Amino acid sequence: MTRLRKKSQHKSGAQQTSLWEVTLLFLKLGTIAFGGPAAHIAMMEDEVVRRRRWLTREKFLDLLGATNLIPGPNSTELAIHIGYQRAGWAGLIVAGSCFILPAALIVTVFAWAYVRYGSLPETSHVLYGVKPVIIAVVLRALWSLGRTAVKTRLLAVIGIGAVVLSFLRVNELLVLFVAGAVVATVRWLSTRSKSRTRTSRSVFFSLSFATLFQTIATTTTTAAASVGLWPLFLFFLKVGSVLFGSGYVLLAFLRGDLVERWHWLTNEQLLDAIAVGQVTPGPVFTTATFIGYLLAGPKGALVAPIGIFLPAFIFVAVSGPLVPRIRRSVTAGAFLDAVNVASLALMIVVTYELGRTALIDLPTVALLIISLFLLIRYRINSVRLIVIGALAGYLLGLVVK
């Protein structure tokens, strides 16, 4: 009976992995995943594709492409997608929550120390060693994912064009949709497929929820004269519903309302909040936890991250089941292939920007080279490598700085 149940579960695509395994993996990643979305995605690829073989590289790329088409924190949404693929609806909730929770708790401690002592704890020595290691992890992931994603010369050209457009600061979402539209059109012209209507409906369906959330949240928060838990929740619900892009985009988005419009925070407080989101592990959007604590204490630290991450769960729940359907359509599959390549192009640009700030001297360059060697030659676990990098950075930082 047990064997029959396992076979049935495997065929259905749900409950292929125990909920406990999903919990442990994403608690671990949420605790040590430094470096922003590109690094998080690289670490997930290492754990989910290489080590556990929960997903094929092609499936992982499809989920990454779908993630880039909806608003919200990309790495968190990818974690939610993986949880859904491996453990059904319970896995969807558990994977996302476990990836967020450790970071939210760490940020809350930072916020408590900031309010009590008026400054942030020193983390520069640790990050000095972690950043080069993160670049190595991302480069290895880009190489392996790129070999799978770039299937044709057209996709290679699209990837190069996406890199150029990203360096020119063209909006990330525009880059993704232009890439997808070009390849889908070429494929349609070559096959004379009649599936354009289904393709656009499948791809854009979940995006309509962003407008609904934005309308509800904006209507309520614009009238807020003081910082209460409800206005705080609705403001971050709006942010999580409509925001595409990196932590730097988040900074601009938060500054317009929190600093210039409502004067809930000063510029210095906002920059400190963004800094905490960048230097702590897990999603950069846990910046909301820090801001929530500053504005409304421990209750605010609970309410704000719920608001900013809730849309991600809803968007993935809506769009996740559409991914296999999109892949089955010739034209929609071509669109997704191009989005996958463009997503990797965005990661390349982010990695370049990170490298400019991380590789500042010979020791950091040496850490990068050693990390790449260990990853390629000995396939060392990226989590262990980051811990080693943190220790090395702390010791080197004491000497160099």
CSV table of C-alpha atoms in Angstrom, one decimal:
chain,number,residue,atom,x,y,z
A,1,MET,CA,0.0,0.0,0.0
A,2,THR,CA,2.8,2.4,0.9
A,3,ARG,CA,4.7,1.5,-2.3
A,4,LEU,CA,1.5,2.2,-4.3
A,5,ARG,CA,1.0,5.5,-2.6
A,6,LYS,CA,4.6,6.6,-3.4
A,7,LYS,CA,4.2,5.5,-7.0
A,8,SER,CA,1.0,7.6,-7.3
A,9,GLN,CA,2.6,10.6,-5.7
A,10,HIS,CA,5.5,10.4,-8.1
A,11,LYS,CA,3.2,10.3,-11.1
A,12,SER,CA,1.1,13.3,-9.9
A,13,GLY,CA,4.2,15.5,-9.5
A,14,ALA,CA,3.3,16.4,-5.9
A,15,GLN,CA,4.7,15.1,-2.7
A,16,GLN,CA,7.8,13.8,-4.4
A,17,THR,CA,9.9,15.1,-1.5
A,18,SER,CA,9.0,15.0,2.2
A,19,LEU,CA,7.9,18.3,3.8
A,20,TRP,CA,10.7,17.9,6.3
A,21,GLU,CA,13.4,17.8,3.6
A,22,VAL,CA,12.0,20.9,2.0
A,23,THR,CA,11.9,22.6,5.5
A,24,LEU,CA,15.5,21.8,6.3
A,25,LEU,CA,16.9,22.9,2.9
A,26,PHE,CA,15.2,26.3,2.9
A,27,LEU,CA,15.9,27.0,6.5
A,28,LYS,CA,19.5,26.3,5.8
A,29,LEU,CA,19.5,28.5,2.7
A,30,GLY,CA,17.6,31.3,4.5
A,31,THR,CA,20.3,31.3,7.2
A,32,ILE,CA,23.4,31.4,5.0
A,33,ALA,CA,22.3,32.7,1.5
A,34,PHE,CA,24.3,35.9,1.3
A,35,GLY,CA,24.7,38.1,-1.8
A,36,GLY,CA,21.3,38.9,-3.2
A,37,PRO,CA,19.0,37.2,-5.7
A,38,ALA,CA,21.7,36.1,-8.1
A,39,ALA,CA,23.6,34.3,-5.4
A,40,HIS,CA,20.5,32.8,-3.9
A,41,ILE,CA,19.5,31.4,-7.3
A,42,ALA,CA,23.0,30.0,-7.8
A,43,MET,CA,22.9,28.3,-4.4
A,44,MET,CA,19.4,26.8,-5.1
A,45,GLU,CA,20.7,25.5,-8.4
A,46,ASP,CA,23.6,23.8,-6.6
A,47,GLU,CA,21.3,22.2,-3.9
A,48,VAL,CA,18.2,21.4,-6.0
A,49,VAL,CA,19.7,20.4,-9.4
A,50,ARG,CA,23.2,19.2,-8.7
A,51,ARG,CA,23.1,17.6,-5.3
A,52,ARG,CA,19.5,16.5,-4.6
A,53,ARG,CA,18.4,16.2,-8.3
A,54,TRP,CA,14.9,17.3,-7.3
A,55,LEU,CA,14.6,19.2,-10.6
A,56,THR,CA,16.3,18.9,-14.0
A,57,ARG,CA,18.2,21.9,-15.2
A,58,GLU,CA,15.6,22.6,-17.8
A,59,LYS,CA,12.8,22.6,-15.3
A,60,PHE,CA,14.8,24.9,-13.0
A,61,LEU,CA,15.3,27.3,-15.8
A,62,ASP,CA,11.6,27.3,-16.6
A,63,LEU,CA,10.8,28.2,-13.0
A,64,LEU,CA,13.4,30.9,-13.0
A,65,GLY,CA,12.0,32.4,-16.2
A,66,ALA,CA,8.4,32.3,-14.8
A,67,THR,CA,9.7,34.0,-11.6
A,68,ASN,CA,11.2,36.9,-13.6
A,69,LEU,CA,7.8,37.6,-15.2
A,70,ILE,CA,6.0,38.4,-12.0
A,71,PRO,CA,6.5,41.1,-9.4
A,72,GLY,CA,8.2,40.5,-6.1
A,73,PRO,CA,11.5,39.0,-4.7
A,74,ASN,CA,12.8,36.7,-7.4
A,75,SER,CA,14.8,34.3,-5.2
A,76,THR,CA,11.9,33.9,-2.7
A,77,GLU,CA,9.5,33.2,-5.5
A,78,LEU,CA,11.9,30.6,-6.9
A,79,ALA,CA,12.0,29.0,-3.5
A,80,ILE,CA,8.2,28.9,-3.4
A,81,HIS,CA,8.1,27.4,-6.9
A,82,ILE,CA,10.5,24.7,-5.9
A,83,GLY,CA,8.5,23.9,-2.8
A,84,TYR,CA,5.3,23.6,-4.9
A,85,GLN,CA,7.0,21.3,-7.4
A,86,ARG,CA,8.4,19.0,-4.8
A,87,ALA,CA,5.8,19.0,-2.0
A,88,GLY,CA,2.6,20.5,-3.4
A,89,TRP,CA,0.6,23.3,-1.8
A,90,ALA,CA,2.1,22.6,1.7
A,91,GLY,CA,5.6,22.8,0.1
A,92,LEU,CA,4.7,26.1,-1.5
A,93,ILE,CA,4.0,27.7,1.9
A,94,VAL,CA,6.8,25.9,3.8
A,95,ALA,CA,9.6,26.6,1.3
A,96,GLY,CA,8.9,30.3,1.1
A,97,SER,CA,8.3,30.7,4.8
A,98,CYS,CA,11.5,28.9,5.8
A,99,PHE,CA,13.6,30.9,3.3
A,100,ILE,CA,12.2,34.1,4.7
A,101,LEU,CA,12.1,33.3,8.5
A,102,PRO,CA,15.8,33.1,9.4
A,103,ALA,CA,16.6,36.4,7.6
A,104,ALA,CA,13.6,38.1,9.2
A,105,LEU,CA,14.8,37.0,12.7
A,106,ILE,CA,18.4,38.1,12.0
A,107,VAL,CA,17.2,41.5,10.7
A,108,THR,CA,15.0,41.9,13.8
A,109,VAL,CA,18.0,41.5,16.0
A,110,PHE,CA,19.9,44.1,13.9
A,111,ALA,CA,16.9,46.5,14.2
A,112,TRP,CA,16.7,46.0,18.0
A,113,ALA,CA,20.5,46.8,18.3
A,114,TYR,CA,20.0,49.8,16.0
A,115,VAL,CA,17.2,51.2,18.1
A,116,ARG,CA,19.0,50.5,21.3
A,117,TYR,CA,22.6,51.6,20.4
A,118,GLY,CA,22.0,53.9,17.4
A,119,SER,CA,24.3,52.1,15.0
A,120,LEU,CA,24.7,48.9,13.0
A,121,PRO,CA,26.9,45.9,14.1
A,122,GLU,CA,30.2,45.7,12.2
A,123,THR,CA,30.0,43.1,9.4
A,124,SER,CA,32.5,44.4,6.8
A,125,HIS,CA,35.2,41.8,7.6
A,126,VAL,CA,32.9,38.9,7.1
A,127,LEU,CA,31.5,40.3,3.8
A,128,TYR,CA,35.0,41.0,2.7
A,129,GLY,CA,35.5,37.2,2.3
A,130,VAL,CA,32.0,36.2,1.5
A,131,LYS,CA,31.5,38.4,-1.6
A,132,PRO,CA,34.3,36.8,-3.7
A,133,VAL,CA,33.0,33.3,-2.8
A,134,ILE,CA,29.5,34.4,-3.9
A,135,ILE,CA,30.8,35.6,-7.2
A,136,ALA,CA,32.4,32.2,-7.8
A,137,VAL,CA,29.2,30.4,-6.9
A,138,VAL,CA,27.2,32.5,-9.3
A,139,LEU,CA,29.7,32.2,-12.1
A,140,ARG,CA,29.6,28.4,-11.8
A,141,ALA,CA,25.8,28.4,-11.9
A,142,LEU,CA,25.8,30.8,-14.9
A,143,TRP,CA,28.1,28.5,-16.8
A,144,SER,CA,26.0,25.4,-16.2
A,145,LEU,CA,22.6,27.0,-16.6
A,146,GLY,CA,23.8,28.9,-19.7
A,147,ARG,CA,24.9,25.7,-21.4
A,148,THR,CA,21.4,24.4,-20.9
A,149,ALA,CA,19.5,27.6,-21.8
A,150,VAL,CA,21.3,28.6,-24.9
A,151,LYS,CA,19.9,26.0,-27.3
A,152,THR,CA,20.2,27.9,-30.6
A,153,ARG,CA,22.2,30.7,-32.2
A,154,LEU,CA,19.1,32.9,-32.0
A,155,LEU,CA,19.0,32.4,-28.3
A,156,ALA,CA,22.7,33.2,-28.1
A,157,VAL,CA,22.1,36.5,-29.9
A,158,ILE,CA,19.2,37.3,-27.7
A,159,GLY,CA,21.3,36.7,-24.6
A,160,ILE,CA,24.0,39.0,-25.8
A,161,GLY,CA,21.4,41.7,-26.7
A,162,ALA,CA,19.9,41.3,-23.2
A,163,VAL,CA,23.3,41.8,-21.6
A,164,VAL,CA,23.8,45.0,-23.6
A,165,LEU,CA,20.4,46.4,-22.8
A,166,SER,CA,20.8,45.6,-19.1
A,167,PHE,CA,24.2,47.4,-19.1
A,168,LEU,CA,22.3,50.4,-20.7
A,169,ARG,CA,19.9,50.3,-17.7
A,170,VAL,CA,16.9,49.4,-19.8
A,171,ASN,CA,14.1,48.2,-17.5
A,172,GLU,CA,14.5,44.5,-16.5
A,173,LEU,CA,10.9,43.6,-17.3
A,174,LEU,CA,11.1,45.2,-20.7
A,175,VAL,CA,14.3,43.3,-21.5
A,176,LEU,CA,12.5,40.0,-20.6
A,177,PHE,CA,9.4,40.7,-22.6
A,178,VAL,CA,11.2,42.0,-25.7
A,179,ALA,CA,13.4,38.9,-25.7
A,180,GLY,CA,10.4,36.6,-25.3
A,181,ALA,CA,8.4,38.4,-28.0
A,182,VAL,CA,11.2,38.3,-30.6
A,183,VAL,CA,11.9,34.5,-30.2
A,184,ALA,CA,8.2,33.7,-29.9
A,185,THR,CA,7.4,35.6,-33.1
A,186,VAL,CA,10.2,33.9,-35.0
A,187,ARG,CA,9.0,30.5,-33.8
A,188,TRP,CA,5.4,31.4,-34.7
A,189,LEU,CA,6.4,32.5,-38.2
A,190,SER,CA,8.3,29.3,-38.7
A,191,THR,CA,5.5,27.0,-37.5
A,192,ARG,CA,2.4,29.0,-38.3
A,193,SER,CA,1.1,28.1,-34.9
A,194,LYS,CA,-2.4,29.3,-33.8
A,195,SER,CA,-1.5,29.4,-30.1
A,196,ARG,CA,-0.7,33.1,-29.7
A,197,THR,CA,-3.9,33.9,-27.7
A,198,ARG,CA,-3.3,31.1,-25.3
A,199,THR,CA,0.3,32.1,-24.9
A,200,SER,CA,-0.4,35.7,-23.9
A,201,ARG,CA,-3.2,34.7,-21.6
A,202,SER,CA,-1.0,32.2,-19.8
A,203,VAL,CA,2.0,34.5,-19.5
A,204,PHE,CA,0.1,37.6,-18.4
A,205,PHE,CA,-2.6,36.1,-16.2
A,206,SER,CA,-0.9,36.4,-12.9
A,207,LEU,CA,0.3,39.9,-13.5
A,208,SER,CA,-3.3,41.2,-13.3
A,209,PHE,CA,-3.3,40.6,-9.6
A,210,ALA,CA,-0.6,43.2,-9.2
A,211,THR,CA,-2.9,45.9,-10.4
A,212,LEU,CA,-5.6,44.8,-7.9
A,213,PHE,CA,-3.2,44.7,-5.0
A,214,GLN,CA,-1.8,48.1,-5.9
A,215,THR,CA,-5.2,49.7,-6.2
A,216,ILE,CA,-6.3,48.4,-2.8
A,217,ALA,CA,-3.0,49.2,-1.0
A,218,THR,CA,-2.6,52.7,-2.6
A,219,THR,CA,-6.2,53.8,-1.8
A,220,THR,CA,-5.7,53.0,1.9
A,221,THR,CA,-2.2,54.0,2.5
A,222,THR,CA,-2.3,57.4,0.8
A,223,ALA,CA,-4.7,58.6,3.4
A,224,ALA,CA,-2.5,57.5,6.3
A,225,ALA,CA,-1.4,60.3,8.5
A,226,SER,CA,0.3,58.2,11.2
A,227,VAL,CA,2.2,54.9,11.3
A,228,GLY,CA,-0.3,52.3,12.3
A,229,LEU,CA,0.0,48.5,11.8
A,230,TRP,CA,-2.7,48.5,9.1
A,231,PRO,CA,-1.3,51.3,7.0
A,232,LEU,CA,2.2,49.7,7.4
A,233,PHE,CA,0.9,46.4,6.2
A,234,LEU,CA,-0.9,47.8,3.2
A,235,PHE,CA,2.1,49.9,2.2
A,236,PHE,CA,4.4,46.9,2.1
A,237,LEU,CA,1.6,44.8,0.4
A,238,LYS,CA,1.7,47.4,-2.4
A,239,VAL,CA,5.5,47.2,-2.6
A,240,GLY,CA,5.5,43.4,-2.9
A,241,SER,CA,2.7,43.5,-5.5
A,242,VAL,CA,4.2,45.9,-8.0
A,243,LEU,CA,8.0,46.0,-7.6
A,244,PHE,CA,10.3,44.4,-10.1
A,245,GLY,CA,14.1,44.6,-9.9
A,246,SER,CA,16.9,44.7,-7.4
A,247,GLY,CA,17.4,46.1,-3.9
A,248,TYR,CA,18.5,49.4,-5.5
A,249,VAL,CA,15.0,49.7,-7.1
A,250,LEU,CA,13.5,48.9,-3.7
A,251,LEU,CA,15.5,51.8,-2.3
A,252,ALA,CA,14.1,54.3,-4.8
A,253,PHE,CA,10.6,52.9,-4.3
A,254,LEU,CA,10.7,53.2,-0.5
A,255,ARG,CA,12.3,56.6,-0.5
A,256,GLY,CA,9.5,58.2,-2.5
A,257,ASP,CA,6.8,57.3,0.1
A,258,LEU,CA,8.5,56.7,3.4
A,259,VAL,CA,11.0,59.7,3.3
A,260,GLU,CA,9.7,62.3,0.8
A,261,ARG,CA,6.0,61.8,1.0
A,262,TRP,CA,5.0,60.7,4.5
A,263,HIS,CA,8.3,61.5,6.4
A,264,TRP,CA,8.1,58.3,8.3
A,265,LEU,CA,11.8,57.8,8.0
A,266,THR,CA,14.9,59.9,7.4
A,267,ASN,CA,17.3,59.3,4.5
A,268,GLU,CA,19.9,57.9,6.9
A,269,GLN,CA,17.4,55.5,8.5
A,270,LEU,CA,16.3,54.2,5.0
A,271,LEU,CA,19.9,53.7,3.8
A,272,ASP,CA,20.7,51.8,7.0
A,273,ALA,CA,17.6,49.6,6.5
A,274,ILE,CA,18.7,48.9,2.9
A,275,ALA,CA,22.2,48.1,4.1
A,276,VAL,CA,20.9,45.6,6.6
A,277,GLY,CA,18.9,43.9,3.9
A,278,GLN,CA,22.1,43.7,1.7
A,279,VAL,CA,24.5,42.4,4.4
A,280,THR,CA,22.2,39.8,6.0
A,281,PRO,CA,21.4,36.4,4.5
A,282,GLY,CA,18.2,35.7,2.8
A,283,PRO,CA,15.9,37.9,0.7
A,284,VAL,CA,16.8,41.6,0.4
A,285,PHE,CA,13.1,42.4,0.9
A,286,THR,CA,13.6,41.6,4.7
A,287,THR,CA,14.5,45.3,4.7
A,288,ALA,CA,10.8,45.6,5.5
A,289,THR,CA,11.3,43.9,8.8
A,290,PHE,CA,13.9,46.5,9.8
A,291,ILE,CA,11.7,49.4,8.8
A,292,GLY,CA,8.7,47.8,10.5
A,293,TYR,CA,10.6,47.5,13.7
A,294,LEU,CA,11.7,51.2,13.5
A,295,LEU,CA,8.2,52.4,12.9
A,296,ALA,CA,6.1,50.1,15.1
A,297,GLY,CA,8.4,48.0,17.2
A,298,PRO,CA,8.2,44.1,17.3
A,299,LYS,CA,4.6,44.1,15.9
A,300,GLY,CA,5.7,46.2,13.0
A,301,ALA,CA,8.6,43.8,12.4
A,302,LEU,CA,6.0,41.0,12.0
A,303,VAL,CA,3.4,42.9,10.0
A,304,ALA,CA,5.8,44.6,7.4
A,305,PRO,CA,7.4,41.3,6.1
A,306,ILE,CA,4.0,39.6,5.9
A,307,GLY,CA,2.8,42.5,3.7
A,308,ILE,CA,5.8,42.5,1.4
A,309,PHE,CA,6.0,38.8,0.9
A,310,LEU,CA,2.3,37.8,0.8
A,311,PRO,CA,1.9,38.7,-2.9
A,312,ALA,CA,4.8,36.4,-3.8
A,313,PHE,CA,3.0,33.4,-2.5
A,314,ILE,CA,-0.2,34.4,-4.3
A,315,PHE,CA,1.5,35.1,-7.6
A,316,VAL,CA,3.4,31.8,-7.6
A,317,ALA,CA,0.2,29.9,-6.6
A,318,VAL,CA,-1.5,31.4,-9.6
A,319,SER,CA,1.3,31.2,-12.2
A,320,GLY,CA,3.0,28.0,-11.0
A,321,PRO,CA,0.5,25.6,-12.5
A,322,LEU,CA,0.7,27.5,-15.8
A,323,VAL,CA,4.4,26.7,-16.4
A,324,PRO,CA,3.9,23.2,-17.7
A,325,ARG,CA,1.1,24.4,-19.9
A,326,ILE,CA,3.3,27.2,-21.3
A,327,ARG,CA,6.0,24.7,-22.0
A,328,ARG,CA,3.7,22.4,-24.0
A,329,SER,CA,2.8,25.2,-26.4
A,330,VAL,CA,5.4,25.6,-29.2
A,331,THR,CA,5.1,29.4,-29.3
A,332,ALA,CA,4.8,29.9,-25.5
A,333,GLY,CA,7.7,27.5,-25.0
A,334,ALA,CA,9.9,29.6,-27.3
A,335,PHE,CA,8.8,32.7,-25.3
A,336,LEU,CA,9.9,31.0,-22.1
A,337,ASP,CA,13.2,29.8,-23.6
A,338,ALA,CA,14.0,33.5,-24.5
A,339,VAL,CA,13.0,34.7,-21.0
A,340,ASN,CA,15.3,32.0,-19.5
A,341,VAL,CA,18.2,33.3,-21.5
A,342,ALA,CA,17.4,36.9,-20.7
A,343,SER,CA,17.1,36.1,-17.0
A,344,LEU,CA,20.7,34.7,-17.1
A,345,ALA,CA,21.8,37.9,-18.9
A,346,LEU,CA,20.4,39.9,-16.0
A,347,MET,CA,22.3,37.7,-13.6
A,348,ILE,CA,25.5,38.4,-15.5
A,349,VAL,CA,25.1,42.2,-15.2
A,350,VAL,CA,24.3,41.9,-11.4
A,351,THR,CA,27.4,39.7,-11.0
A,352,TYR,CA,29.5,42.2,-12.8
A,353,GLU,CA,28.3,45.0,-10.5
A,354,LEU,CA,28.9,42.9,-7.5
A,355,GLY,CA,32.4,42.0,-8.7
A,356,ARG,CA,33.3,45.7,-9.0
A,357,THR,CA,32.7,46.2,-5.3
A,358,ALA,CA,33.9,42.8,-4.1
A,359,LEU,CA,37.2,42.3,-6.0
A,360,ILE,CA,39.1,45.2,-4.5
A,361,ASP,CA,42.6,43.7,-3.9
A,362,LEU,CA,44.8,40.6,-4.4
A,363,PRO,CA,43.4,38.6,-1.5
A,364,THR,CA,39.8,38.9,-2.7
A,365,VAL,CA,40.8,38.0,-6.3
A,366,ALA,CA,42.7,35.0,-4.8
A,367,LEU,CA,39.6,34.0,-2.9
A,368,LEU,CA,37.6,34.1,-6.1
A,369,ILE,CA,40.1,31.9,-8.0
A,370,ILE,CA,40.4,29.4,-5.2
A,371,SER,CA,36.7,29.2,-4.8
A,372,LEU,CA,36.2,28.5,-8.5
A,373,PHE,CA,38.8,25.8,-8.4
A,374,LEU,CA,37.2,24.1,-5.4
A,375,LEU,CA,33.7,24.3,-7.0
A,376,ILE,CA,34.8,22.9,-10.4
A,377,ARG,CA,37.5,20.4,-9.3
A,378,TYR,CA,36.1,19.1,-6.1
A,379,ARG,CA,32.4,20.1,-6.3
A,380,ILE,CA,32.5,21.5,-2.8
A,381,ASN,CA,29.2,22.4,-1.4
A,382,SER,CA,28.5,26.1,-1.9
A,383,VAL,CA,27.2,26.5,1.7
A,384,ARG,CA,30.4,25.2,3.2
A,385,LEU,CA,32.4,27.4,0.8
A,386,ILE,CA,30.6,30.5,2.0
A,387,VAL,CA,31.2,29.6,5.6
A,388,ILE,CA,34.9,29.1,4.8
A,389,GLY,CA,34.9,32.5,2.9
A,390,ALA,CA,33.4,34.2,5.9
A,391,LEU,CA,36.1,32.9,8.2
A,392,ALA,CA,38.8,33.7,5.7
A,393,GLY,CA,37.4,37.2,5.2
A,394,TYR,CA,37.3,37.9,8.9
A,395,LEU,CA,41.0,36.8,9.3
A,396,LEU,CA,42.1,38.6,6.1
A,397,GLY,CA,40.1,41.7,7.0
A,398,LEU,CA,41.9,42.1,10.3
A,399,VAL,CA,45.2,42.0,8.4
A,400,VAL,CA,44.4,44.0,5.3
A,401,LYS,CA,42.2,46.6,6.8
